[in-house]
Coordinates of C-alpha atoms in Angstrom, one line a residue:
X171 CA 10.6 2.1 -2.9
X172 CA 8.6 0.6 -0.6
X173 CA 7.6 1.4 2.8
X174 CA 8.8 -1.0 5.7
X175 CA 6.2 -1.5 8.3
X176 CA 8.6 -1.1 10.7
X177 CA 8.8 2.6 9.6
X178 CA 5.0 3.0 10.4
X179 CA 3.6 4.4 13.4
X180 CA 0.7 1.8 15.0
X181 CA -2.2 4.0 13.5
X182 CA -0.3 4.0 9.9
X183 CA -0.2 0.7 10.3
X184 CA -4.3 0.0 11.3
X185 CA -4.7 3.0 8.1
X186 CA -3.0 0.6 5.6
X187 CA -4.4 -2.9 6.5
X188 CA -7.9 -0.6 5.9
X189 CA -6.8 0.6 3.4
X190 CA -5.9 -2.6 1.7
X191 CA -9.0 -4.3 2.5
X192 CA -11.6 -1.8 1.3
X193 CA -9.6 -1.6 -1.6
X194 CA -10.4 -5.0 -2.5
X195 CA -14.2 -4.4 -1.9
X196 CA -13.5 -1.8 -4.7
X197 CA -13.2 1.7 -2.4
X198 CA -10.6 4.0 -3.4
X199 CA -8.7 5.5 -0.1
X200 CA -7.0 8.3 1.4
X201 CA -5.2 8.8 4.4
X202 CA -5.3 11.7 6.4
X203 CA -7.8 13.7 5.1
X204 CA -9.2 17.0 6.1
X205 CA -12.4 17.6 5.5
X206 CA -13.0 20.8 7.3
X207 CA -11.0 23.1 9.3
X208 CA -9.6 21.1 12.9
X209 CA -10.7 17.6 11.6
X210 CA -8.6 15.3 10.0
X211 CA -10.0 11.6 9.3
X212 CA -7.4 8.6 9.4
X213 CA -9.1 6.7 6.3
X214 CA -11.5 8.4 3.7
X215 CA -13.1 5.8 1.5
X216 CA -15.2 6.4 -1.5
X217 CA -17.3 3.7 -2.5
X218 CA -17.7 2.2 -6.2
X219 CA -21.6 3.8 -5.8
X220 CA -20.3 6.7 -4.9
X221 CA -21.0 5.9 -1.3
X222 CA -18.2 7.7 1.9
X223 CA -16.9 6.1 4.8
X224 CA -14.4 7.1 7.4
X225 CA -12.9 5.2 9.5
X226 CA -10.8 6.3 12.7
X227 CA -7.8 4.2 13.5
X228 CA -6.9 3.5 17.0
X229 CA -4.1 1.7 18.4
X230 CA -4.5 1.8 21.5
X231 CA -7.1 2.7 25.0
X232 CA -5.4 6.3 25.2
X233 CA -5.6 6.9 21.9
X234 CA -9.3 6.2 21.8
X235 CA -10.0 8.5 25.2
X236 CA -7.4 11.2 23.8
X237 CA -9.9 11.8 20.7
X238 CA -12.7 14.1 21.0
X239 CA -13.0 14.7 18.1
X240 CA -14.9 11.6 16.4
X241 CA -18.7 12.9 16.6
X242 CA -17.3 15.8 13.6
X243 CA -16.9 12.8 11.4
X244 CA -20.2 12.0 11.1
X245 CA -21.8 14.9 9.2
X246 CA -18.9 13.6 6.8
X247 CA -19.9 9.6 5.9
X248 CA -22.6 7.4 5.0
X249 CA -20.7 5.3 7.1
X250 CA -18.2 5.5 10.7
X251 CA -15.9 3.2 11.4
X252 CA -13.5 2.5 13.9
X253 CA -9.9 -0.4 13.1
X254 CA -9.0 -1.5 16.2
X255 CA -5.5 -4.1 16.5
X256 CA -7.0 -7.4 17.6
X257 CA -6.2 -7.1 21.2
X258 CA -8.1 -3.6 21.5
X259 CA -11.3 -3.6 24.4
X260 CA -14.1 -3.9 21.6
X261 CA -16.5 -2.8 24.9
X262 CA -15.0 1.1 24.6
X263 CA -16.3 1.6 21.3
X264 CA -19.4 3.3 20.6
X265 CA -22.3 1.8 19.0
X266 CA -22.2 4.6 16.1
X267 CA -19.6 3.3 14.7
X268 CA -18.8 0.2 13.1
X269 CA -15.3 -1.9 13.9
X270 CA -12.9 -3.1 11.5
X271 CA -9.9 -5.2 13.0
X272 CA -7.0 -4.7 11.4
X273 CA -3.1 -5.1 11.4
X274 CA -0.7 -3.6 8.6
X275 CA -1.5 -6.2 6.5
X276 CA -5.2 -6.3 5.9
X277 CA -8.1 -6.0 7.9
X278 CA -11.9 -7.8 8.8
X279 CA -15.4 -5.9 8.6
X280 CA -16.7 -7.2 12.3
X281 CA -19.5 -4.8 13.1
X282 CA -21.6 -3.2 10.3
X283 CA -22.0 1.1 10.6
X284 CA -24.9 2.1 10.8
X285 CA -25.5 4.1 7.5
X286 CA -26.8 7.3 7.3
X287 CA -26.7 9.3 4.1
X288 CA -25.2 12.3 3.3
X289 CA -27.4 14.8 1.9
X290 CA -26.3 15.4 -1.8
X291 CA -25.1 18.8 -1.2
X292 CA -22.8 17.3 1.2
X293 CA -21.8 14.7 -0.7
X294 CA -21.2 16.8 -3.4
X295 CA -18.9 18.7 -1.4
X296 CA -17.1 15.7 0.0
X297 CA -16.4 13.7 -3.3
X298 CA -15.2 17.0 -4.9
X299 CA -12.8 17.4 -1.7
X300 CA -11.9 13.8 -2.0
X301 CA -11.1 14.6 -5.6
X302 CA -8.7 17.2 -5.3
X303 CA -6.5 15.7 -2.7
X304 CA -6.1 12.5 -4.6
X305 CA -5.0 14.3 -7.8
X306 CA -3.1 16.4 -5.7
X307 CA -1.1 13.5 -3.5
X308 CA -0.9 11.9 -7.0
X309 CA 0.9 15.1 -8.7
X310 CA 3.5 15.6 -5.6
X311 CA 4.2 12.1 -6.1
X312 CA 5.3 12.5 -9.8
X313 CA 6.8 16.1 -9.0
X314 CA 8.0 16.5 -5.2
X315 CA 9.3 20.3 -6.1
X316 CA 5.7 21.5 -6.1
X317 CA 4.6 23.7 -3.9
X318 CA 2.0 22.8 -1.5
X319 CA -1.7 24.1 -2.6
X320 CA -3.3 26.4 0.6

């Protein structure tokens, strides 16, 4: 069964065009991930050399000045992205981040992140985190009568 984009929510819809495209560049995704308590990143991407992005989807101006948040993601990438629709103000967007447009069916790299790398215990933490929701999202998939993990 497929999902219809009509059932997506604007920022789904940024999530999976991102998705989609850094999947092609060879990064595995997931959406929604929480990598420490009160932070939850739209896109999680784990690069083929093992390198982390994140990338915060917004849809909108308020959307962007509702979130105060964005700064916590940065202790939690190599790389910070923000996907942006094509007709979002590109001028509100901080220069620590890089900008991906994007739509619900793929997306374009326009501004390069500045990259600053993780330290390894970091990383090591991340990419295990990364891990264990995949296989987890994966399993509930297969069996949705399992309970949810704490």
């Amino acid at each position: 069964m497929t999902e219809s984009p009509l059932s997506l929510a604007p920022g789904q819809l940024l999530a999976r065009g991102v998705c989609r495209h850094l999947r092609a560049l060879g990064f595995a995704c997931i959406e929604e991930l929480v990598p420490s308590r009160g932070l939850r990143v739209d896109v999680m991407a784990l690069g083929p050399k093992g390198e982390i992005w994140v990338v915060e989807c917004k849809s909108s101006r308020a959307d962007f000045t509702a979130d105060r948040k964005w700064r916590g993601y940065l202790d939690w990438c190599d790389r910070f992205f923000w996907a942006v629709g094509a007709d979002f103000p590109l001028d509100l967007l901080p220069d620590e981040g890089g900008v991906i447009l994007a739509d619900g069916y793929g997306a374009e790299l326009v501004r390069d992140a500045p990259e600053i790398r993780l330290a390894s215990a970091r990383r090591r933490v991340v990419t295990r985190t990364f891990a264990r929701h995949a296989a987890l999202r994966l399993q509930s998939l297969r069996d949705p009568r399992l309970s949810p993990l704490t």
